[in-house]
mmCIF file of C-alpha atoms in Angstrom:
data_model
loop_
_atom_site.group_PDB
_atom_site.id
_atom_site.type_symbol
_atom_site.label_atom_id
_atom_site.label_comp_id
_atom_site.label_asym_id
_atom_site.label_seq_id
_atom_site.Cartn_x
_atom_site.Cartn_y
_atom_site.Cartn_z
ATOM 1 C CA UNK A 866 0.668 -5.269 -18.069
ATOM 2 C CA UNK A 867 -2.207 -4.048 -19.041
ATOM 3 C CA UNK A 868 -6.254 -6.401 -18.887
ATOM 4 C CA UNK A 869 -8.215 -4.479 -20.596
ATOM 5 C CA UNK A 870 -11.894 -5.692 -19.251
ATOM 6 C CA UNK A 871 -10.036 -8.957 -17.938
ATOM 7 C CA UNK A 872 -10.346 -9.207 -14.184
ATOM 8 C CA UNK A 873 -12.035 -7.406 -11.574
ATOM 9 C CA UNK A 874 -12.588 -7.268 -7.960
ATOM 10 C CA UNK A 875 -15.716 -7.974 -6.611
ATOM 11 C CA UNK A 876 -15.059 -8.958 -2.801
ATOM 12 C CA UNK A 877 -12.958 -7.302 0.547
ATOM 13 C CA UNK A 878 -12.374 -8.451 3.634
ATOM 14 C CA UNK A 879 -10.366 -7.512 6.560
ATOM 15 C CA UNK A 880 -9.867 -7.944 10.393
ATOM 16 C CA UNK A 881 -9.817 -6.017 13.352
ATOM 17 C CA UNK A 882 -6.040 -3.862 13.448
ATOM 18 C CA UNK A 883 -4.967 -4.181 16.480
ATOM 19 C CA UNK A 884 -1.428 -4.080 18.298
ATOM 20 C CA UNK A 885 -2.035 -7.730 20.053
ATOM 21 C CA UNK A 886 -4.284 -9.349 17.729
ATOM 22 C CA UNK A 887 -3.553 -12.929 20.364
ATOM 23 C CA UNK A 888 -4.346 -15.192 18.012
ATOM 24 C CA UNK A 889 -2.403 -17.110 14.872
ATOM 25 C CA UNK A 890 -1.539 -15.487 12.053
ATOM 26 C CA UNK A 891 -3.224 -17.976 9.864
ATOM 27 C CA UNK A 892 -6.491 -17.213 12.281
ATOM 28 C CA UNK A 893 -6.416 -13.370 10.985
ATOM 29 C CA UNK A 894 -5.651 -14.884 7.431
ATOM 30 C CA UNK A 895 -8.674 -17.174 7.197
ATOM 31 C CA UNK A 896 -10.649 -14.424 8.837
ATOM 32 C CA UNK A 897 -9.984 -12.006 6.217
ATOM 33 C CA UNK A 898 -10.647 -14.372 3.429
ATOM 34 C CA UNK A 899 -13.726 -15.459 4.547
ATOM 35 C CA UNK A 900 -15.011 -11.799 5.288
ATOM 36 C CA UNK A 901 -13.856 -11.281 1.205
ATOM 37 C CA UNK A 902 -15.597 -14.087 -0.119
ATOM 38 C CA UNK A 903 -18.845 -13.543 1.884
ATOM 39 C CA UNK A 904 -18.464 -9.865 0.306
ATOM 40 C CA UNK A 905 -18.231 -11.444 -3.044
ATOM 41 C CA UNK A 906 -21.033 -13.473 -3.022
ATOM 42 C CA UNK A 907 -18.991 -16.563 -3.274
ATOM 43 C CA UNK A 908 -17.822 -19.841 -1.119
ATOM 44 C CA UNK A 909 -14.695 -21.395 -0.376
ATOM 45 C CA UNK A 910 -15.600 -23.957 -3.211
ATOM 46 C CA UNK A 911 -15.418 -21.693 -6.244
ATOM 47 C CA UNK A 912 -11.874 -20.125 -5.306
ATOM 48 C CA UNK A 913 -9.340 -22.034 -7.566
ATOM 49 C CA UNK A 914 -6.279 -19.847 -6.406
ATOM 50 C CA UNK A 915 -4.549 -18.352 -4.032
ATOM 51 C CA UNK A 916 -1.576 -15.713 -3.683
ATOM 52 C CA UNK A 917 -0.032 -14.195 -0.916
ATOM 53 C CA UNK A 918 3.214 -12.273 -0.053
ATOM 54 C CA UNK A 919 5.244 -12.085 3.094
ATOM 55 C CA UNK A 920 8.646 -12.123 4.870
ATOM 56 C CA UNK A 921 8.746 -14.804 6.846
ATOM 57 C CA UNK A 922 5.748 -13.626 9.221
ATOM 58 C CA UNK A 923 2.774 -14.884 7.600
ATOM 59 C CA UNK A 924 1.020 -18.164 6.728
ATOM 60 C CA UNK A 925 1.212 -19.755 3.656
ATOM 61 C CA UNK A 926 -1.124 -20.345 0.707
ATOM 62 C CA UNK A 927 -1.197 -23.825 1.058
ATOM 63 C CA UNK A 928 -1.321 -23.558 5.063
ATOM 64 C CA UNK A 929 -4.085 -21.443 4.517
ATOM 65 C CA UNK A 930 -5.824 -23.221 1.804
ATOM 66 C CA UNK A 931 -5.582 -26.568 4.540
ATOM 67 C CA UNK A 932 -7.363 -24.368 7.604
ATOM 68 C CA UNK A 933 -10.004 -23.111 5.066
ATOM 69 C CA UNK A 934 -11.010 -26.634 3.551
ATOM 70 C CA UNK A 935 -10.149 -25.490 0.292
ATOM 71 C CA UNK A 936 -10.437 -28.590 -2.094
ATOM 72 C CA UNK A 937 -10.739 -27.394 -5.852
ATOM 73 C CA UNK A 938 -7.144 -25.421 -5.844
ATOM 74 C CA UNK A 939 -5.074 -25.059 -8.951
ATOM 75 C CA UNK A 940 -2.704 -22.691 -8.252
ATOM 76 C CA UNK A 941 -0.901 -21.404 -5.137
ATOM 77 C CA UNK A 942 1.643 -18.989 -4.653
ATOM 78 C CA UNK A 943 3.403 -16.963 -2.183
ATOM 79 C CA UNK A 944 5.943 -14.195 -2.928
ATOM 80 C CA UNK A 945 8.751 -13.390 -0.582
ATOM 81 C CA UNK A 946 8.945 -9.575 -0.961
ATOM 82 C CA UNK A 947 7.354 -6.792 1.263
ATOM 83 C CA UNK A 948 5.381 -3.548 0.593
ATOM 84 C CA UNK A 949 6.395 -3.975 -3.473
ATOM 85 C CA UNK A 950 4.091 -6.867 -4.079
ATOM 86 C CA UNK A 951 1.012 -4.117 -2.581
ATOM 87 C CA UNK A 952 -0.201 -3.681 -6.153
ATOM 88 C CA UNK A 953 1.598 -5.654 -8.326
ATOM 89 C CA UNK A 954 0.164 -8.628 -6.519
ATOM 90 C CA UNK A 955 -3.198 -7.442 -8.234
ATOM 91 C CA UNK A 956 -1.260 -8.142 -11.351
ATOM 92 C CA UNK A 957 -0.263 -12.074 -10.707
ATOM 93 C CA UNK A 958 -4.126 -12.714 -9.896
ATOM 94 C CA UNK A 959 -5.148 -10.878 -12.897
ATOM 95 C CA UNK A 960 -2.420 -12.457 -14.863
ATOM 96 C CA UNK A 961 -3.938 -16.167 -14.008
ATOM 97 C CA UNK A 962 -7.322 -15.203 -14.917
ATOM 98 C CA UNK A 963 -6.723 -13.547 -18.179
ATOM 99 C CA UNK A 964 -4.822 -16.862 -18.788
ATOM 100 C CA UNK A 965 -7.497 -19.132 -18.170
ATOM 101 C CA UNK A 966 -5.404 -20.440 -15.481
ATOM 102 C CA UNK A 967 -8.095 -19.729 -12.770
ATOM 103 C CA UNK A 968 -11.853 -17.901 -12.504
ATOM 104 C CA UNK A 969 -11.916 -17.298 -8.966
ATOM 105 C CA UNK A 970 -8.125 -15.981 -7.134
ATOM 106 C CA UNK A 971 -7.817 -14.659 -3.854
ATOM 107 C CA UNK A 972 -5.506 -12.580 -2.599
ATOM 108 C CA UNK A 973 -4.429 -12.120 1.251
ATOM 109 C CA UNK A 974 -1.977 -10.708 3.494
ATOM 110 C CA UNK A 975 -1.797 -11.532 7.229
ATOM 111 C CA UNK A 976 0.561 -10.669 9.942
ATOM 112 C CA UNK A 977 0.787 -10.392 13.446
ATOM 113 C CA UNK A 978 3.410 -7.108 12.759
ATOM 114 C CA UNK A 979 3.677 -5.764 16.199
ATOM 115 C CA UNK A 980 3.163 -8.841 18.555
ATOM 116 C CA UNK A 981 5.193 -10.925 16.212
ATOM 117 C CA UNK A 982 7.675 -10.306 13.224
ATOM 118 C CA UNK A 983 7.929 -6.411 13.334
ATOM 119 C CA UNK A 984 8.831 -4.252 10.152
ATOM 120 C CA UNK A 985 10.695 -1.740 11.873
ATOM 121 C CA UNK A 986 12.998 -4.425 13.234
ATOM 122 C CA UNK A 987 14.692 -5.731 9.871
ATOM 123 C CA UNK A 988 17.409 -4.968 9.023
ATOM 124 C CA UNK A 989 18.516 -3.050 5.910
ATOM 125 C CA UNK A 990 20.116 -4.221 2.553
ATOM 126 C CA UNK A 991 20.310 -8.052 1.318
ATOM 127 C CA UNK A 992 20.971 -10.317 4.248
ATOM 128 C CA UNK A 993 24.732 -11.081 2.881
ATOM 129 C CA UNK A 994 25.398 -7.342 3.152
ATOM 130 C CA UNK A 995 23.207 -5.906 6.046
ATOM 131 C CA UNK A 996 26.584 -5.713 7.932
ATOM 132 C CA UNK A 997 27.880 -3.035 5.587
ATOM 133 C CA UNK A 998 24.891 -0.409 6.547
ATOM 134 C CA UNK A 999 24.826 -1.500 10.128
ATOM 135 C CA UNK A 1000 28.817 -0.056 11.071
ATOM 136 C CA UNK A 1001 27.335 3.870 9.594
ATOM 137 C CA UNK A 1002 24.055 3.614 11.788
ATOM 138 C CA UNK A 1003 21.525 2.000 9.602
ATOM 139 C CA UNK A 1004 20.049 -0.332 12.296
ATOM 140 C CA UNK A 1005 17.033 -0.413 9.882
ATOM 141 C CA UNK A 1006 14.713 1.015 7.700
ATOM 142 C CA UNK A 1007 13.872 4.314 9.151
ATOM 143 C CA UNK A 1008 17.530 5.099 9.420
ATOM 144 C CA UNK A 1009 17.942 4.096 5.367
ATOM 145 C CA UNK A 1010 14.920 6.180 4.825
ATOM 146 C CA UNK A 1011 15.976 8.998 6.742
ATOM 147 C CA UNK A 1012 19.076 9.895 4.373
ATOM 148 C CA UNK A 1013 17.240 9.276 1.530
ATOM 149 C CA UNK A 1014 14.601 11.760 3.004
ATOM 150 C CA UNK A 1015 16.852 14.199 4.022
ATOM 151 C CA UNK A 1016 18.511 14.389 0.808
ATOM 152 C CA UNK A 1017 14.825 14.812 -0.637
ATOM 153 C CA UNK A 1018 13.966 17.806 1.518
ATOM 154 C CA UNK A 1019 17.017 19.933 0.748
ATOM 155 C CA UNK A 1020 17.058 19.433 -2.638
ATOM 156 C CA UNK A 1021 13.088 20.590 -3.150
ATOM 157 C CA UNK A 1022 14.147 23.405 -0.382
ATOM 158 C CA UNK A 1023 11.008 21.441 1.691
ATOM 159 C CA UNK A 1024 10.804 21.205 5.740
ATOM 160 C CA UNK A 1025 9.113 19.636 8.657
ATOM 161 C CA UNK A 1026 6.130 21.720 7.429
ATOM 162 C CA UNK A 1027 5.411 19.442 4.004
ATOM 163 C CA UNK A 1028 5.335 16.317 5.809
ATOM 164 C CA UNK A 1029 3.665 17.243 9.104
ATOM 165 C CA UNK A 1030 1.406 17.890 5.973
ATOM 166 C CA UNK A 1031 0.864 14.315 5.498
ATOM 167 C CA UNK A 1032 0.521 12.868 8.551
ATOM 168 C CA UNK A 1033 -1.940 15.812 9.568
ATOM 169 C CA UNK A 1034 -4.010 14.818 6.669
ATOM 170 C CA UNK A 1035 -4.288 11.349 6.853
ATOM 171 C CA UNK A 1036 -5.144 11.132 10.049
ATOM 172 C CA UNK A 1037 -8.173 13.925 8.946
ATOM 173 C CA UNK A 1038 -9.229 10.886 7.724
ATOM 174 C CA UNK A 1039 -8.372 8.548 10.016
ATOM 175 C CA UNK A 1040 -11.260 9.613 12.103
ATOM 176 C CA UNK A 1041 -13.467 8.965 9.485
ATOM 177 C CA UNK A 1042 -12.978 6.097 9.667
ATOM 178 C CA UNK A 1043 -13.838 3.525 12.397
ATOM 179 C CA UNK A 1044 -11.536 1.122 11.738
ATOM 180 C CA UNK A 1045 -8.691 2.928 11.858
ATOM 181 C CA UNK A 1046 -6.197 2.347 14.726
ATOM 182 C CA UNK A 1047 -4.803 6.140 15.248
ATOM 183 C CA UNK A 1048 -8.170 8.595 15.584
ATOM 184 C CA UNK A 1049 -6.562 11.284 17.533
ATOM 185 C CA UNK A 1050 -6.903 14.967 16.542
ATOM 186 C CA UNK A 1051 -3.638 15.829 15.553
ATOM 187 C CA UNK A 1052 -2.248 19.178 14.785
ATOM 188 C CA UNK A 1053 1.099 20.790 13.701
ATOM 189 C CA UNK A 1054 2.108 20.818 17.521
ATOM 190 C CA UNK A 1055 1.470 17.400 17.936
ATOM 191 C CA UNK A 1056 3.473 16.611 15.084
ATOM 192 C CA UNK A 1057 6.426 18.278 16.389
ATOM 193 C CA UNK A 1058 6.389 17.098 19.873
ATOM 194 C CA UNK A 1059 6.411 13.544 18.297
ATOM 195 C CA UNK A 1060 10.260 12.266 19.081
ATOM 196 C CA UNK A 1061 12.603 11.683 16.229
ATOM 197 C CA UNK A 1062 13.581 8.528 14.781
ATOM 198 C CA UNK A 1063 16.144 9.480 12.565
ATOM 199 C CA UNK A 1064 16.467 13.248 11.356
ATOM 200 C CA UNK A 1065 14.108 13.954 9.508
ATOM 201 C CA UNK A 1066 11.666 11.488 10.157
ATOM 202 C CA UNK A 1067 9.847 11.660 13.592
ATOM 203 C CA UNK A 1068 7.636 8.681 14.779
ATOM 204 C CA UNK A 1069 4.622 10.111 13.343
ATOM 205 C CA UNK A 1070 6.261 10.304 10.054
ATOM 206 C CA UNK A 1071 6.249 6.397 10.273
ATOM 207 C CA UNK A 1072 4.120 3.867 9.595
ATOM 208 C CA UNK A 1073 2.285 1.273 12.416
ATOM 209 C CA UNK A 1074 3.002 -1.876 13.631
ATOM 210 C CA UNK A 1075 -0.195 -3.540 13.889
ATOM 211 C CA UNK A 1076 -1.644 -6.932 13.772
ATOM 212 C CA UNK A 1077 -3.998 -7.413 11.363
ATOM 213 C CA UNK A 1078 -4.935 -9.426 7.446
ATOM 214 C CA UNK A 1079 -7.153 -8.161 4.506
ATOM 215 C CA UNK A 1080 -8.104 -9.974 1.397
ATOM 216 C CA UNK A 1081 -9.496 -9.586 -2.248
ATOM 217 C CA UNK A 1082 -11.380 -11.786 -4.146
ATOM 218 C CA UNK A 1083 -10.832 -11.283 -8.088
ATOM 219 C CA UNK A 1084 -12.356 -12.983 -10.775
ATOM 220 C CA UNK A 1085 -13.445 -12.571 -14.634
ATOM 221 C CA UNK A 1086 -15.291 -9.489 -15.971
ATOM 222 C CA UNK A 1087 -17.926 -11.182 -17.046
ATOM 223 C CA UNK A 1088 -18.677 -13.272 -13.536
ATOM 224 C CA UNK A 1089 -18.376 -9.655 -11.767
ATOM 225 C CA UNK A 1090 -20.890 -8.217 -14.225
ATOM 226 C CA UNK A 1091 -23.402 -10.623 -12.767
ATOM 227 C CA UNK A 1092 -22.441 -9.569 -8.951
ATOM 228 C CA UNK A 1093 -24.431 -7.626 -6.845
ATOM 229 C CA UNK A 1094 -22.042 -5.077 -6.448
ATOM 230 C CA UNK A 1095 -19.961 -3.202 -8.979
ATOM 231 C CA UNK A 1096 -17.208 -5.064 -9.684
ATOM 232 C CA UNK A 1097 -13.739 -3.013 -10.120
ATOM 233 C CA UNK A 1098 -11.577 -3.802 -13.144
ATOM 234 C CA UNK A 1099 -7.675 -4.020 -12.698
ATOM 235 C CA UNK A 1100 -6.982 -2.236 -16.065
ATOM 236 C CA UNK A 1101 -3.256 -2.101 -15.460
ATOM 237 C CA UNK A 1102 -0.353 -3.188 -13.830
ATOM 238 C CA UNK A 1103 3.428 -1.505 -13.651
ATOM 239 C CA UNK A 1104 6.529 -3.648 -11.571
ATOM 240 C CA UNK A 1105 10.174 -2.550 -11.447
ATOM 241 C CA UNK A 1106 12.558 0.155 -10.425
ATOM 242 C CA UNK A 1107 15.906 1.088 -10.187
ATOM 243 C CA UNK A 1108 19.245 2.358 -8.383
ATOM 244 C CA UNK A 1109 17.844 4.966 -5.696
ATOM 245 C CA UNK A 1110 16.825 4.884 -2.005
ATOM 246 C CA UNK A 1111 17.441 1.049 -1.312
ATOM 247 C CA UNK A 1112 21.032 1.214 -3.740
ATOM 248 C CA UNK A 1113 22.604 3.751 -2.271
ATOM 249 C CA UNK A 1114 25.925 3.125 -2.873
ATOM 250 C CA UNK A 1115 25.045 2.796 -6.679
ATOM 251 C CA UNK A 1116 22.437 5.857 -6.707
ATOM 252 C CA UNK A 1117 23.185 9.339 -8.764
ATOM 253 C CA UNK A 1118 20.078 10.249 -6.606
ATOM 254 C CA UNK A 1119 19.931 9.625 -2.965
ATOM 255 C CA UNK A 1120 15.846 10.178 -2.811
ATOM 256 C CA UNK A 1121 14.685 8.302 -5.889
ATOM 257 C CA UNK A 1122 11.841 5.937 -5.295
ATOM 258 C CA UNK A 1123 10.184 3.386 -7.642
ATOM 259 C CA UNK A 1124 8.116 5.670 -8.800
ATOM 260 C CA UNK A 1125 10.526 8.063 -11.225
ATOM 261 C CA UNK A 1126 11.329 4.574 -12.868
ATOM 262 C CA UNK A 1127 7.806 3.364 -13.257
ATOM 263 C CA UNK A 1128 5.090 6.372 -13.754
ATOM 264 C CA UNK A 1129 5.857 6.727 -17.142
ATOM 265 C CA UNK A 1130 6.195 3.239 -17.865
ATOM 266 C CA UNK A 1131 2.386 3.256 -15.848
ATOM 267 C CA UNK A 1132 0.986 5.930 -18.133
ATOM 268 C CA UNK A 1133 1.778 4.902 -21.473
ATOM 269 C CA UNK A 1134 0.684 1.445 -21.377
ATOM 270 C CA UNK A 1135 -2.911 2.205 -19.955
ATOM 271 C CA UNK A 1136 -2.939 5.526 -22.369
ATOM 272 C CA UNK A 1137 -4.364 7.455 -19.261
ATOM 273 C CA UNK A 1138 -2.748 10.211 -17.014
ATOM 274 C CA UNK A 1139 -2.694 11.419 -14.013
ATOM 275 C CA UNK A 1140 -6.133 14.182 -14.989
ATOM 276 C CA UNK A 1141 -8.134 10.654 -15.495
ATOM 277 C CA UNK A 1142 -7.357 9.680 -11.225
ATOM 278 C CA UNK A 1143 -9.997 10.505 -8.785
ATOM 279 C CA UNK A 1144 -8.020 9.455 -6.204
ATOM 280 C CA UNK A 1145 -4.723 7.856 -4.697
ATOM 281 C CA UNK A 1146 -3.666 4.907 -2.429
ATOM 282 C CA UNK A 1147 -0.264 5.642 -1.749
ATOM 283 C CA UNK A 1148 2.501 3.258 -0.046
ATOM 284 C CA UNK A 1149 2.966 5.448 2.939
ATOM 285 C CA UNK A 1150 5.987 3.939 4.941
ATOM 286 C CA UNK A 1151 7.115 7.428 5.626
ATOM 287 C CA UNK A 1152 5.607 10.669 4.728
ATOM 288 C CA UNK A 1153 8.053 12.323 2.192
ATOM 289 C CA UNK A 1154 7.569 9.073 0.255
ATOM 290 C CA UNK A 1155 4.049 10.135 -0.081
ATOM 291 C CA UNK A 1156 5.129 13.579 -1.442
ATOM 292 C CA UNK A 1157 7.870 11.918 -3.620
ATOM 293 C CA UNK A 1158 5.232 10.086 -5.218
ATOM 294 C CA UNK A 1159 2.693 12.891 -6.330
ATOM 295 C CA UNK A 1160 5.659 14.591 -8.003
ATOM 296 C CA UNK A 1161 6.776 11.914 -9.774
ATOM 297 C CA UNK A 1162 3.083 10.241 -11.061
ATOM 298 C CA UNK A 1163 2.651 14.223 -11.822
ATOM 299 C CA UNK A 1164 -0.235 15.194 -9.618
ATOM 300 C CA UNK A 1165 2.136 17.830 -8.284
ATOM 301 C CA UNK A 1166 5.371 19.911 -9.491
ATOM 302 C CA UNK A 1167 8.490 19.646 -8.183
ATOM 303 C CA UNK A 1168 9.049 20.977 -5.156
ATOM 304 C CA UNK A 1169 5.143 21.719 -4.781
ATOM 305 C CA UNK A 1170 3.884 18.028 -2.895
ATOM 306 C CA UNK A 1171 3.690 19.751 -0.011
ATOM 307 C CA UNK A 1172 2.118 22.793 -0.421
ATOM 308 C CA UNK A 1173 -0.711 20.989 -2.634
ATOM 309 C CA UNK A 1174 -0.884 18.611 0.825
ATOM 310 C CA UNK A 1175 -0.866 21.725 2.740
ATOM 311 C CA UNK A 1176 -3.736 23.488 0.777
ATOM 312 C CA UNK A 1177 -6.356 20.430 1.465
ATOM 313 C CA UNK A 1178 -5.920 19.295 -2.586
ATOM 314 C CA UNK A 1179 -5.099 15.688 -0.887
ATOM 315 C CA UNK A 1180 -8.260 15.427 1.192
ATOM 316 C CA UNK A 1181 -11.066 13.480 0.359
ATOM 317 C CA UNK A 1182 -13.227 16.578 -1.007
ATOM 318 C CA UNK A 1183 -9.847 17.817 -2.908
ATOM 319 C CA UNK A 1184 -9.192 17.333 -6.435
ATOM 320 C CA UNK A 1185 -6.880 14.394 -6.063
ATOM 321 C CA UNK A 1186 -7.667 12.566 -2.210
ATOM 322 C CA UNK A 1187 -4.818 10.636 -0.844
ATOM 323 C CA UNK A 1188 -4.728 7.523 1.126
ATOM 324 C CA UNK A 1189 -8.848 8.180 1.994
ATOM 325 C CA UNK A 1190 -8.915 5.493 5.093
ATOM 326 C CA UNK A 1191 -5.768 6.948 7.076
ATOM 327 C CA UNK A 1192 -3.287 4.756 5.228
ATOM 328 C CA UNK A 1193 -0.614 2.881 6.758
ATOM 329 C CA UNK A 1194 0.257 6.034 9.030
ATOM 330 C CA UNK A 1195 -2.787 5.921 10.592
ATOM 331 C CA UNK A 1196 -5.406 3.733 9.577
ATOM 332 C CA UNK A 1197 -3.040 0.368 10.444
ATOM 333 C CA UNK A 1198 -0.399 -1.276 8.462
ATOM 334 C CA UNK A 1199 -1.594 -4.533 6.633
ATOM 335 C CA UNK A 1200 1.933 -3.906 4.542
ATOM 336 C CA UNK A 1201 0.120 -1.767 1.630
ATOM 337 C CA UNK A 1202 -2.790 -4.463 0.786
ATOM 338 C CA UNK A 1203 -5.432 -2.451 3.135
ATOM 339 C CA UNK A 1204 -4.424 0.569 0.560
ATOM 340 C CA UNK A 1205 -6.246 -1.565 -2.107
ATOM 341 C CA UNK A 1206 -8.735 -2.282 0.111
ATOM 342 C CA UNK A 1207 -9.828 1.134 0.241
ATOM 343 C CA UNK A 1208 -9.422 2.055 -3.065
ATOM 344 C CA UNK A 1209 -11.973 -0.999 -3.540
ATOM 345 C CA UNK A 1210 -14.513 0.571 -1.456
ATOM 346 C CA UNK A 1211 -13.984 3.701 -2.787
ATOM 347 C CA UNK A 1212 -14.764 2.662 -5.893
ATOM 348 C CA UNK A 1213 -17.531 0.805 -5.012
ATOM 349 C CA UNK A 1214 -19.294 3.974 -3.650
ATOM 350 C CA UNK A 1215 -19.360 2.393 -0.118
ATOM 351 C CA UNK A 1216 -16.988 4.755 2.198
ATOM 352 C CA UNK A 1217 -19.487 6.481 3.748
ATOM 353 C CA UNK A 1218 -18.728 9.858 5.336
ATOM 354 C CA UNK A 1219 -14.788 9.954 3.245
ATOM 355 C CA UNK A 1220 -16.498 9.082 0.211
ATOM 356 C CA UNK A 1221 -15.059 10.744 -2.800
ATOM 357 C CA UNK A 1222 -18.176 12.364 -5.102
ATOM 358 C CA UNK A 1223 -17.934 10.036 -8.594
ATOM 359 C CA UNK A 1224 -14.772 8.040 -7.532
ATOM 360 C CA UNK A 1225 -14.466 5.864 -10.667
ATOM 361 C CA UNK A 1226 -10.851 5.523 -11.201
ATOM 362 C CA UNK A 1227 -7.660 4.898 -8.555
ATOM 363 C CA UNK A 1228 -3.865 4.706 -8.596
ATOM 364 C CA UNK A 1229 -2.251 2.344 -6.105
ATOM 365 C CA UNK A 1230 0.869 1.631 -5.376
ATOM 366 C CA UNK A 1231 3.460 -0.201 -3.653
ATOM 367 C CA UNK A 1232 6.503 0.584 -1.905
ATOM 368 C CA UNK A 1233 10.085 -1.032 -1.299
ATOM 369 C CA UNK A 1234 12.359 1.999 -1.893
ATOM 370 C CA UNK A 1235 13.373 2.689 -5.328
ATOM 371 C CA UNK A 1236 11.612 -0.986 -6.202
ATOM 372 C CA UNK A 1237 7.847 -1.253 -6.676
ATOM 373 C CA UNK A 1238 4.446 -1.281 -8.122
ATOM 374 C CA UNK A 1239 1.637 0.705 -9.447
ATOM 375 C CA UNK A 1240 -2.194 -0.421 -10.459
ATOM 376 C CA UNK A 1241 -4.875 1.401 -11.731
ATOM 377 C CA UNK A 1242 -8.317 0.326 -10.870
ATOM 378 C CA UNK A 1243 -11.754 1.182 -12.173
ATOM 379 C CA UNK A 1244 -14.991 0.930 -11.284
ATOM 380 C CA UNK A 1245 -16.703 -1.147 -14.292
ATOM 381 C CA UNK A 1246 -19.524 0.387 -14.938
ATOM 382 C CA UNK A 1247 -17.854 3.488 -14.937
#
């Protein structure tokens, strides 16, 4: 899908991450939307709709709609799916305003992730056959992920060294950046005393639990052009995948992700490549899914993620940063969405001391295995 010029974003908002947020979920929802819409310039009263997604942990739109006083909604819509909907979600919203089926949609996810629901808890596979993976060890994602990462590693002839990489990196900027949850220096050794959760994959290869909500408020081109702020066009949107890392008793390869299926697909449709991104949002569930990615959206060879990670090419004064606010590893885990958040503010010149020089383009994606999304966003004025 591509909107040329169709629908921007022009407001943010997020809560505090925490690990005990103590509150209702549809308190850190309404939270976050309000924070957005304040950004934006806007009131409750001009939003028309509202889209969500979730697993069974969150509130819904019309919950949320209800606790907010919302009055003048059109459409509402929540989508049952997890880290996948990260940037495609950008898609639906721009998808109803391109179709004159709203002027003012907000976006949201909320979740109370550690003191509630938590990720790391589901189990793998459909419901119907979760009892299939469970019997060979697969008591839930990070065991799934684990094969699929192992396979990964040996077949690029990568180690422990490529995805300390990432972790090391992101939290570099992590401590940039105040509302991150994990701040901690953190150095190779630190890496390696962190326990395993499934070979390869140590806990601080893993994403965080955390309570927490964020929110986007997205409207027409030509109301962000009057905003205060630059608004940021969503100039394209890319869903899908195939048999890989979440199929793997249908996969010819073990490690692939949604993003061998859908960065050409990306590409061609928006006529840009990977030279026009400044910088990257990247679902980071797991580190080597990071690395996986830049291969496969062609910022890096095969087999050469890491070292381009290890040579400081994915920092924020590199030629292509990476996950710029600490990311889901350690920034907090708002299930992809705060991703988008930052790729907002990076856009909108306002990171402060992680700011990338001239961001005016960025890639974000979202992650459910070898299912997912990609968006590119652009500043537009740019």
């Amino acid at each position: 899908m591509i909107f040329p010029q169709g629908a921007s974003i022009i407001g943010v908002g997020s809560t505090a991450i925490t690990r005990d947020s103590g509150v209702p979920v549809g308190d850190l929802a309404a939270d976050a939307v309000l924070a957005a819409l304040d950004d934006s310039g806007l009131g409750i009263h001009d939003v028309d709709a509202i889209i969500d997604y979730h697993v069974n942990d969150s509130v819904s739109s019309i919950a949320l709609a209800r606790i907010l006083g919302m009055e003048n909604l059109g459409w509402m819509t929540d989508y049952y799916g997890g880290g996948q909907h990260a940037a495609s979600i950008l898609g639906n919203a721009a998808m109803l305003i391109t179709s004159g089926q709203a002027e003012v949609v907000v976006v949201y996810r909320a979740l109370n992730g550690r003191s509630g629901k938590r990720m790391g808890q589901s189990d793998v596979g459909w419901s119907e056959d979760a009892e299939f993976y469970r019997q060979y060890g697969l008591a839930g994602p990070a065991q799934l992920f684990a094969l699929a990462a192992q396979r990964y590693l040996h077949d690029r002839g990568m180690d422990e060294r490529d995805l300390a990489a990432v972790a090391m990196q992101f939290r570099a900027h992590a401590r940039l950046n105040e509302r991150a949850l994990m701040r901690d220096p953190m150095s190779f050794e630190d890496y390696l005393a962190s326990p395993f959760v499934a070979t390869p994959i140590r806990r601080l290869d893993c994403c965080q639990e955390t309570d927490a909500a964020c929110a986007l408020v997205i409207t027409t081109a030509e109301r962000a052009a009057g905003s205060s702020r630059p608004g940021v066009a969503i100039r394209g949107v890319v869903r899908g995948g195939g048999p890989g890392a979440t199929a793997q008793d249908r996969a010819a390869d073990l490690s692939a992700l949604f993003s061998q299926y859908l960065a050409g697909r990306l590409w061609a449709a928006s006529g840009m490549t990977a030279r026009n991104v400044d910088l990257a949002q990247l679902y980071d569930a797991y580190t080597w899914v990071v690395l996986r990615q830049l291969e496969d959206f062609g910022f890096a060879a095969r087999g050469e993620a890491g070292a381009f990670m290890r040579s400081g090419e994915g920092a924020y004064t590199g030629s292509l940063p990476v996950n710029t606010n600490g990311g889901l590893l350690s920034e907090g885990y708002i299930h992809g969405l705060n991703n988008v958040v930052e790729a907002v503010v990076q856009l909108r010149h306002e990171a402060g001391e992680r700011q990338v020089s001239d961001a005016s383009v960025a890639l974000c994606t979202g992650f459910s295995g070898s299912f997912g999304s990609a968006a590119l966003l652009a500043r537009q004025d740019a």
